[in-house]
PDB file of C-alpha atoms in Angstrom:
ATOM      1  CA  GLY C 399       0.000   0.000   0.000  1.00  0.00           C
ATOM      2  CA  GLU C 400       0.946   3.622  -0.337  1.00  0.00           C
ATOM      3  CA  SER C 401       2.995   5.097   2.472  1.00  0.00           C
ATOM      4  CA  VAL C 402       1.213   7.922   4.213  1.00  0.00           C
ATOM      5  CA  GLY C 403       3.306  10.891   5.201  1.00  0.00           C
ATOM      6  CA  LEU C 404       6.763   9.733   4.169  1.00  0.00           C
ATOM      7  CA  HIS C 405       8.368  12.447   6.290  1.00  0.00           C
ATOM      8  CA  LEU C 406       6.418  11.957   9.491  1.00  0.00           C
ATOM      9  CA  PRO C 407       8.168  11.946  12.851  1.00  0.00           C
ATOM     10  CA  THR C 408       8.885   8.373  13.866  1.00  0.00           C
ATOM     11  CA  LEU C 409       8.812   6.779  17.283  1.00  0.00           C
ATOM     12  CA  SER C 410      10.785   3.544  17.462  1.00  0.00           C
ATOM     13  CA  VAL C 411      10.154   1.187  20.363  1.00  0.00           C
ATOM     14  CA  GLN C 412      10.999  -2.352  21.355  1.00  0.00           C
ATOM     15  CA  GLU C 413       8.261  -4.926  21.464  1.00  0.00           C
ATOM     16  CA  GLY C 414       6.879  -5.115  24.987  1.00  0.00           C
ATOM     17  CA  ASP C 415       7.815  -1.545  25.907  1.00  0.00           C
ATOM     18  CA  ASN C 416       5.273   1.184  26.514  1.00  0.00           C
ATOM     19  CA  SER C 417       4.815   3.835  23.829  1.00  0.00           C
ATOM     20  CA  ILE C 418       3.836   7.451  24.259  1.00  0.00           C
ATOM     21  CA  ILE C 419       2.696   9.430  21.242  1.00  0.00           C
ATOM     22  CA  ASN C 420       2.215  13.154  21.684  1.00  0.00           C
ATOM     23  CA  CYS C 421       0.052  15.680  19.923  1.00  0.00           C
ATOM     24  CA  ALA C 422      -0.289  19.441  20.224  1.00  0.00           C
ATOM     25  CA  TYR C 423      -3.719  20.572  19.176  1.00  0.00           C
ATOM     26  CA  SER C 424      -4.514  23.923  17.703  1.00  0.00           C
ATOM     27  CA  ASN C 425      -7.654  25.380  19.218  1.00  0.00           C
ATOM     28  CA  SER C 426      -8.228  26.028  22.914  1.00  0.00           C
ATOM     29  CA  ALA C 427     -11.995  25.833  22.309  1.00  0.00           C
ATOM     30  CA  SER C 428     -11.828  22.241  21.031  1.00  0.00           C
ATOM     31  CA  ASP C 429     -14.049  20.035  23.164  1.00  0.00           C
ATOM     32  CA  TYR C 430     -13.609  16.549  21.755  1.00  0.00           C
ATOM     33  CA  PHE C 431     -10.534  14.606  20.711  1.00  0.00           C
ATOM     34  CA  ILE C 432      -9.942  11.304  18.974  1.00  0.00           C
ATOM     35  CA  TRP C 433      -6.923   9.132  18.337  1.00  0.00           C
ATOM     36  CA  TYR C 434      -6.824   7.174  15.096  1.00  0.00           C
ATOM     37  CA  LYS C 435      -4.464   4.466  13.872  1.00  0.00           C
ATOM     38  CA  GLN C 436      -3.760   4.169  10.165  1.00  0.00           C
ATOM     39  CA  GLU C 437      -2.056   1.134   8.696  1.00  0.00           C
ATOM     40  CA  SER C 438      -0.665   1.095   5.185  1.00  0.00           C
ATOM     41  CA  GLY C 439      -3.428   0.844   2.614  1.00  0.00           C
ATOM     42  CA  LYS C 440      -6.172   1.299   5.182  1.00  0.00           C
ATOM     43  CA  GLY C 441      -8.345   4.098   6.459  1.00  0.00           C
ATOM     44  CA  PRO C 442      -7.960   5.686   9.893  1.00  0.00           C
ATOM     45  CA  GLN C 443      -9.183   3.312  12.588  1.00  0.00           C
ATOM     46  CA  PHE C 444     -10.804   4.703  15.741  1.00  0.00           C
ATOM     47  CA  ILE C 445      -8.793   3.913  18.879  1.00  0.00           C
ATOM     48  CA  ILE C 446     -10.120   6.063  21.709  1.00  0.00           C
ATOM     49  CA  ASP C 447     -11.763   9.413  22.300  1.00  0.00           C
ATOM     50  CA  ILE C 448     -11.945  11.907  25.150  1.00  0.00           C
ATOM     51  CA  ARG C 449     -14.109  14.890  25.917  1.00  0.00           C
ATOM     52  CA  SER C 450     -12.698  18.132  27.224  1.00  0.00           C
ATOM     53  CA  ASN C 451     -14.320  17.694  30.631  1.00  0.00           C
ATOM     54  CA  MET C 452     -11.988  14.757  31.272  1.00  0.00           C
ATOM     55  CA  ASP C 453      -8.220  14.603  31.595  1.00  0.00           C
ATOM     56  CA  LYS C 454      -7.726  10.852  31.279  1.00  0.00           C
ATOM     57  CA  ARG C 455      -9.482   7.941  29.676  1.00  0.00           C
ATOM     58  CA  GLN C 456      -8.444   4.312  29.473  1.00  0.00           C
ATOM     59  CA  GLY C 457      -9.199   1.630  26.961  1.00  0.00           C
ATOM     60  CA  GLN C 458      -7.758  -1.764  26.301  1.00  0.00           C
ATOM     61  CA  ARG C 459      -3.961  -1.277  26.456  1.00  0.00           C
ATOM     62  CA  VAL C 460      -4.383   2.410  25.604  1.00  0.00           C
ATOM     63  CA  THR C 461      -4.700   5.547  27.689  1.00  0.00           C
ATOM     64  CA  VAL C 462      -5.347   9.057  26.461  1.00  0.00           C
ATOM     65  CA  LEU C 463      -4.272  12.051  28.525  1.00  0.00           C
ATOM     66  CA  LEU C 464      -5.530  15.555  27.908  1.00  0.00           C
ATOM     67  CA  ASN C 465      -3.819  18.686  29.195  1.00  0.00           C
ATOM     68  CA  LYS C 466      -5.969  21.648  28.229  1.00  0.00           C
ATOM     69  CA  THR C 467      -3.624  24.145  29.848  1.00  0.00           C
ATOM     70  CA  VAL C 468      -0.948  23.512  27.251  1.00  0.00           C
ATOM     71  CA  LYS C 469      -3.234  22.113  24.525  1.00  0.00           C
ATOM     72  CA  HIS C 470      -1.565  18.741  24.610  1.00  0.00           C
ATOM     73  CA  LEU C 471      -2.866  15.254  24.031  1.00  0.00           C
ATOM     74  CA  SER C 472      -1.003  11.993  24.447  1.00  0.00           C
ATOM     75  CA  LEU C 473      -1.678   8.366  23.633  1.00  0.00           C
ATOM     76  CA  GLN C 474      -0.035   5.717  25.754  1.00  0.00           C
ATOM     77  CA  ILE C 475       0.127   2.166  24.452  1.00  0.00           C
ATOM     78  CA  ALA C 476       1.052  -0.481  26.982  1.00  0.00           C
ATOM     79  CA  ALA C 477       3.146  -3.534  26.053  1.00  0.00           C
ATOM     80  CA  THR C 478       3.553  -2.438  22.452  1.00  0.00           C
ATOM     81  CA  GLN C 479       3.217  -5.200  19.868  1.00  0.00           C
ATOM     82  CA  PRO C 480       4.365  -5.453  16.246  1.00  0.00           C
ATOM     83  CA  GLY C 481       0.707  -5.074  15.199  1.00  0.00           C
ATOM     84  CA  ASP C 482       0.746  -1.605  16.721  1.00  0.00           C
ATOM     85  CA  SER C 483       3.123  -0.400  14.008  1.00  0.00           C
ATOM     86  CA  ALA C 484       1.203   2.266  12.083  1.00  0.00           C
ATOM     87  CA  VAL C 485       0.730   6.006  11.741  1.00  0.00           C
ATOM     88  CA  TYR C 486      -1.183   7.569  14.628  1.00  0.00           C
ATOM     89  CA  PHE C 487      -3.230  10.742  14.248  1.00  0.00           C
ATOM     90  CA  CYS C 488      -4.871  12.912  16.831  1.00  0.00           C
ATOM     91  CA  ALA C 489      -7.971  14.824  15.769  1.00  0.00           C
ATOM     92  CA  GLU C 490      -9.857  17.659  17.431  1.00  0.00           C
ATOM     93  CA  ASN C 491     -13.395  18.899  17.111  1.00  0.00           C
ATOM     94  CA  ILE C 492     -14.089  22.600  17.431  1.00  0.00           C
ATOM     95  CA  PRO C 493     -17.526  23.544  18.813  1.00  0.00           C
ATOM     96  CA  GLY C 494     -19.832  25.035  16.238  1.00  0.00           C
ATOM     97  CA  GLY C 495     -18.148  23.186  13.409  1.00  0.00           C
ATOM     98  CA  TYR C 496     -20.634  20.354  13.652  1.00  0.00           C
ATOM     99  CA  ASN C 497     -18.493  17.250  13.666  1.00  0.00           C
ATOM    100  CA  LYS C 498     -15.694  18.468  11.429  1.00  0.00           C
ATOM    101  CA  LEU C 499     -12.421  16.956  12.619  1.00  0.00           C
ATOM    102  CA  ILE C 500      -9.095  18.738  12.383  1.00  0.00           C
ATOM    103  CA  PHE C 501      -6.290  16.204  12.104  1.00  0.00           C
ATOM    104  CA  GLY C 502      -2.745  16.490  13.291  1.00  0.00           C
ATOM    105  CA  ALA C 503       0.157  15.614  11.029  1.00  0.00           C
ATOM    106  CA  GLY C 504       0.614  12.127  12.471  1.00  0.00           C
ATOM    107  CA  THR C 505       3.371  10.098  14.089  1.00  0.00           C
ATOM    108  CA  ARG C 506       4.744   6.856  12.737  1.00  0.00           C
ATOM    109  CA  LEU C 507       5.190   4.139  15.366  1.00  0.00           C
ATOM    110  CA  ALA C 508       7.749   1.473  14.494  1.00  0.00           C
ATOM    111  CA  VAL C 509       7.842  -1.564  16.789  1.00  0.00           C
ATOM    112  CA  HIS C 510      10.987  -3.681  16.683  1.00  0.00           C
ATOM    113  CA  PRO C 511      11.215  -7.272  17.931  1.00  0.00           C
TER     114      PRO C 511
ATOM    115  CA  ASP S 704     -13.718  -3.639   9.485  1.00  0.00           C
ATOM    116  CA  SER S 705     -15.323  -0.252  10.181  1.00  0.00           C
ATOM    117  CA  GLY S 706     -18.517  -1.012   8.276  1.00  0.00           C
ATOM    118  CA  VAL S 707     -17.970   1.918   5.909  1.00  0.00           C
ATOM    119  CA  THR S 708     -17.635   0.797   2.292  1.00  0.00           C
ATOM    120  CA  GLN S 709     -15.937   2.832  -0.405  1.00  0.00           C
ATOM    121  CA  THR S 710     -15.720   2.063  -4.095  1.00  0.00           C
ATOM    122  CA  PRO S 711     -13.680   1.892  -6.180  1.00  0.00           C
ATOM    123  CA  LYS S 712     -10.459   1.200  -4.273  1.00  0.00           C
ATOM    124  CA  HIS S 713      -8.327   2.611  -7.065  1.00  0.00           C
ATOM    125  CA  LEU S 714      -9.000   5.033  -9.892  1.00  0.00           C
ATOM    126  CA  ILE S 715      -6.573   6.033 -12.595  1.00  0.00           C
ATOM    127  CA  THR S 716      -7.612   8.739 -14.988  1.00  0.00           C
ATOM    128  CA  ALA S 717      -6.296  11.700 -16.951  1.00  0.00           C
ATOM    129  CA  THR S 718      -6.323  15.434 -16.417  1.00  0.00           C
ATOM    130  CA  GLY S 719      -9.564  17.115 -17.352  1.00  0.00           C
ATOM    131  CA  GLN S 720     -11.677  14.064 -16.653  1.00  0.00           C
ATOM    132  CA  ARG S 721     -14.497  13.581 -14.140  1.00  0.00           C
ATOM    133  CA  VAL S 722     -14.872  10.785 -11.603  1.00  0.00           C
ATOM    134  CA  THR S 723     -17.391   9.706  -8.997  1.00  0.00           C
ATOM    135  CA  LEU S 724     -16.426   8.125  -5.701  1.00  0.00           C
ATOM    136  CA  ARG S 725     -19.012   6.206  -3.752  1.00  0.00           C
ATOM    137  CA  CYS S 726     -19.496   5.620  -0.037  1.00  0.00           C
ATOM    138  CA  SER S 727     -21.916   3.487   1.957  1.00  0.00           C
ATOM    139  CA  PRO S 728     -21.988   4.449   5.645  1.00  0.00           C
ATOM    140  CA  ARG S 729     -22.201   2.060   8.567  1.00  0.00           C
ATOM    141  CA  SER S 730     -25.646   0.658   9.150  1.00  0.00           C
ATOM    142  CA  GLY S 731     -27.619   3.159  11.230  1.00  0.00           C
ATOM    143  CA  ASP S 732     -25.293   6.109  10.651  1.00  0.00           C
ATOM    144  CA  LEU S 733     -27.002   9.194   9.277  1.00  0.00           C
ATOM    145  CA  SER S 734     -24.007  11.450   8.745  1.00  0.00           C
ATOM    146  CA  VAL S 735     -21.315  11.090   6.099  1.00  0.00           C
ATOM    147  CA  TYR S 736     -18.039  12.978   5.821  1.00  0.00           C
ATOM    148  CA  TRP S 737     -15.479  13.223   3.031  1.00  0.00           C
ATOM    149  CA  TYR S 738     -11.777  13.793   3.611  1.00  0.00           C
ATOM    150  CA  GLN S 739      -8.797  14.128   1.314  1.00  0.00           C
ATOM    151  CA  GLN S 740      -5.406  12.770   2.309  1.00  0.00           C
ATOM    152  CA  SER S 741      -2.329  13.861   0.415  1.00  0.00           C
ATOM    153  CA  LEU S 742       1.336  13.560   1.345  1.00  0.00           C
ATOM    154  CA  ASP S 743       1.845  17.284   1.736  1.00  0.00           C
ATOM    155  CA  GLN S 744      -1.482  18.259   3.312  1.00  0.00           C
ATOM    156  CA  GLY S 745      -2.394  15.378   5.554  1.00  0.00           C
ATOM    157  CA  LEU S 746      -6.057  14.607   6.215  1.00  0.00           C
ATOM    158  CA  GLN S 747      -8.287  17.506   5.214  1.00  0.00           C
ATOM    159  CA  PHE S 748     -12.025  17.752   5.776  1.00  0.00           C
ATOM    160  CA  LEU S 749     -14.008  18.371   2.597  1.00  0.00           C
ATOM    161  CA  ILE S 750     -17.714  18.171   3.342  1.00  0.00           C
ATOM    162  CA  GLN S 751     -20.337  16.667   5.662  1.00  0.00           C
ATOM    163  CA  TYR S 752     -23.871  15.480   4.995  1.00  0.00           C
ATOM    164  CA  TYR S 753     -26.522  14.578   7.499  1.00  0.00           C
ATOM    165  CA  ASN S 754     -29.632  12.675   6.447  1.00  0.00           C
ATOM    166  CA  GLY S 755     -29.410  13.980   2.901  1.00  0.00           C
ATOM    167  CA  GLU S 756     -28.617  17.600   3.709  1.00  0.00           C
ATOM    168  CA  GLU S 757     -25.277  19.360   3.497  1.00  0.00           C
ATOM    169  CA  ARG S 758     -24.177  20.173   7.053  1.00  0.00           C
ATOM    170  CA  ALA S 759     -20.664  21.611   6.874  1.00  0.00           C
ATOM    171  CA  LYS S 760     -18.099  22.502   4.264  1.00  0.00           C
ATOM    172  CA  GLY S 761     -14.353  22.547   4.504  1.00  0.00           C
ATOM    173  CA  ASN S 762     -11.656  23.222   1.951  1.00  0.00           C
ATOM    174  CA  ILE S 763     -13.576  21.731  -0.930  1.00  0.00           C
ATOM    175  CA  LEU S 764     -12.811  23.026  -4.391  1.00  0.00           C
ATOM    176  CA  GLU S 765     -15.611  24.324  -6.612  1.00  0.00           C
ATOM    177  CA  ARG S 766     -14.739  21.547  -9.073  1.00  0.00           C
ATOM    178  CA  PHE S 767     -15.764  19.041  -6.409  1.00  0.00           C
ATOM    179  CA  SER S 768     -19.311  18.312  -5.324  1.00  0.00           C
ATOM    180  CA  ALA S 769     -21.052  15.735  -3.220  1.00  0.00           C
ATOM    181  CA  GLN S 770     -24.473  14.504  -2.305  1.00  0.00           C
ATOM    182  CA  GLN S 771     -26.140  12.071   0.055  1.00  0.00           C
ATOM    183  CA  PHE S 772     -29.007  10.011  -1.284  1.00  0.00           C
ATOM    184  CA  PRO S 773     -32.225   8.885   0.470  1.00  0.00           C
ATOM    185  CA  ASP S 774     -30.650   5.489   1.172  1.00  0.00           C
ATOM    186  CA  LEU S 775     -27.845   7.456   2.920  1.00  0.00           C
ATOM    187  CA  HIS S 776     -25.057   6.471   0.582  1.00  0.00           C
ATOM    188  CA  SER S 777     -22.965   9.363  -0.646  1.00  0.00           C
ATOM    189  CA  GLU S 778     -21.064  10.244  -3.779  1.00  0.00           C
ATOM    190  CA  LEU S 779     -18.176  12.647  -4.245  1.00  0.00           C
ATOM    191  CA  ASN S 780     -17.850  14.030  -7.763  1.00  0.00           C
ATOM    192  CA  LEU S 781     -14.518  15.417  -8.905  1.00  0.00           C
ATOM    193  CA  SER S 782     -14.391  17.213 -12.247  1.00  0.00           C
ATOM    194  CA  SER S 783     -11.818  18.942 -14.455  1.00  0.00           C
ATOM    195  CA  LEU S 784      -9.228  16.859 -12.697  1.00  0.00           C
ATOM    196  CA  GLU S 785      -5.733  18.205 -12.209  1.00  0.00           C
ATOM    197  CA  LEU S 786      -2.502  16.437 -11.301  1.00  0.00           C
ATOM    198  CA  GLY S 787      -2.732  17.898  -7.812  1.00  0.00           C
ATOM    199  CA  ASP S 788      -6.012  16.080  -7.179  1.00  0.00           C
ATOM    200  CA  SER S 789      -4.122  12.821  -6.890  1.00  0.00           C
ATOM    201  CA  ALA S 790      -4.724  11.699  -3.325  1.00  0.00           C
ATOM    202  CA  LEU S 791      -6.538   9.273  -1.091  1.00  0.00           C
ATOM    203  CA  TYR S 792     -10.182  10.152  -0.563  1.00  0.00           C
ATOM    204  CA  PHE S 793     -11.822   8.853   2.574  1.00  0.00           C
ATOM    205  CA  CYS S 794     -15.402   8.668   3.618  1.00  0.00           C
ATOM    206  CA  ALA S 795     -16.393   8.467   7.267  1.00  0.00           C
ATOM    207  CA  SER S 796     -19.734   8.132   8.998  1.00  0.00           C
ATOM    208  CA  SER S 797     -21.211   8.774  12.408  1.00  0.00           C
ATOM    209  CA  VAL S 798     -24.545   8.094  14.023  1.00  0.00           C
ATOM    210  CA  GLU S 799     -25.649  11.705  13.945  1.00  0.00           C
ATOM    211  CA  GLY S 800     -24.044  14.925  12.820  1.00  0.00           C
ATOM    212  CA  GLN S 801     -23.315  16.637  16.083  1.00  0.00           C
ATOM    213  CA  SER S 802     -19.937  17.024  17.641  1.00  0.00           C
ATOM    214  CA  ASN S 803     -18.555  14.621  20.211  1.00  0.00           C
ATOM    215  CA  GLN S 804     -19.263  11.558  18.131  1.00  0.00           C
ATOM    216  CA  PRO S 805     -16.560   9.311  16.723  1.00  0.00           C
ATOM    217  CA  GLN S 806     -16.308   9.041  12.987  1.00  0.00           C
ATOM    218  CA  HIS S 807     -15.578   5.666  11.444  1.00  0.00           C
ATOM    219  CA  PHE S 808     -13.600   5.617   8.225  1.00  0.00           C
ATOM    220  CA  GLY S 809     -13.650   3.466   5.135  1.00  0.00           C
ATOM    221  CA  ASP S 810     -10.457   2.276   3.472  1.00  0.00           C
ATOM    222  CA  GLY S 811     -10.532   5.021   0.889  1.00  0.00           C
ATOM    223  CA  THR S 812     -10.283   5.479  -2.841  1.00  0.00           C
ATOM    224  CA  ARG S 813      -6.842   6.105  -4.251  1.00  0.00           C
ATOM    225  CA  LEU S 814      -7.104   8.543  -7.140  1.00  0.00           C
ATOM    226  CA  SER S 815      -4.199   8.833  -9.539  1.00  0.00           C
ATOM    227  CA  ILE S 816      -4.214  11.510 -12.226  1.00  0.00           C
ATOM    228  CA  LEU S 817      -1.874  10.914 -15.139  1.00  0.00           C
TER     229      LEU S 817
END
């Protein structure tokens, strides 16, 4: 499949380690955030979301942290596996824009055995 | 599998031509979104429909148009194609059209302009 974002920042981790992917979002009024995973040749896959009235949310092996003070979002993946290798995007929703999502540039996660 | 179906998977055509991309949303979803993904611009919102009506517009060119049909499937029409229109085009859907709802994406149509 086509490579998305050939010049994306890359995070390289060892299998079994924890991964932290960071995202700076653009608008202090944004009230909803989503993390997506995109594998080569596929569309963005929903991982986890968080509303602005929360600062942490956990899913299966993933945790999202939201720091509204500095407009920062992070995705933590526990016990990273080779299947986690992909490009990860954060997306924000600005109130009044219906459900239009503004995507970040993405981070490539490379998991090494 | 997100449940969102896009056809065709690949399209190769020439400058000046017109193409139609098709999207079937997840069962039960009323809102459809179109995004363009290119290497230099990332994922960009184009347009949103909710239950047949246009809801929001993004950076969509005048040469591009879309519609959502009564059965809720959507089509994105691209005309007078230029080399720079080569990109991945994604459709997403959500239950309703308000904010704070996750959008689920199809696997896209790769458009190549020769």
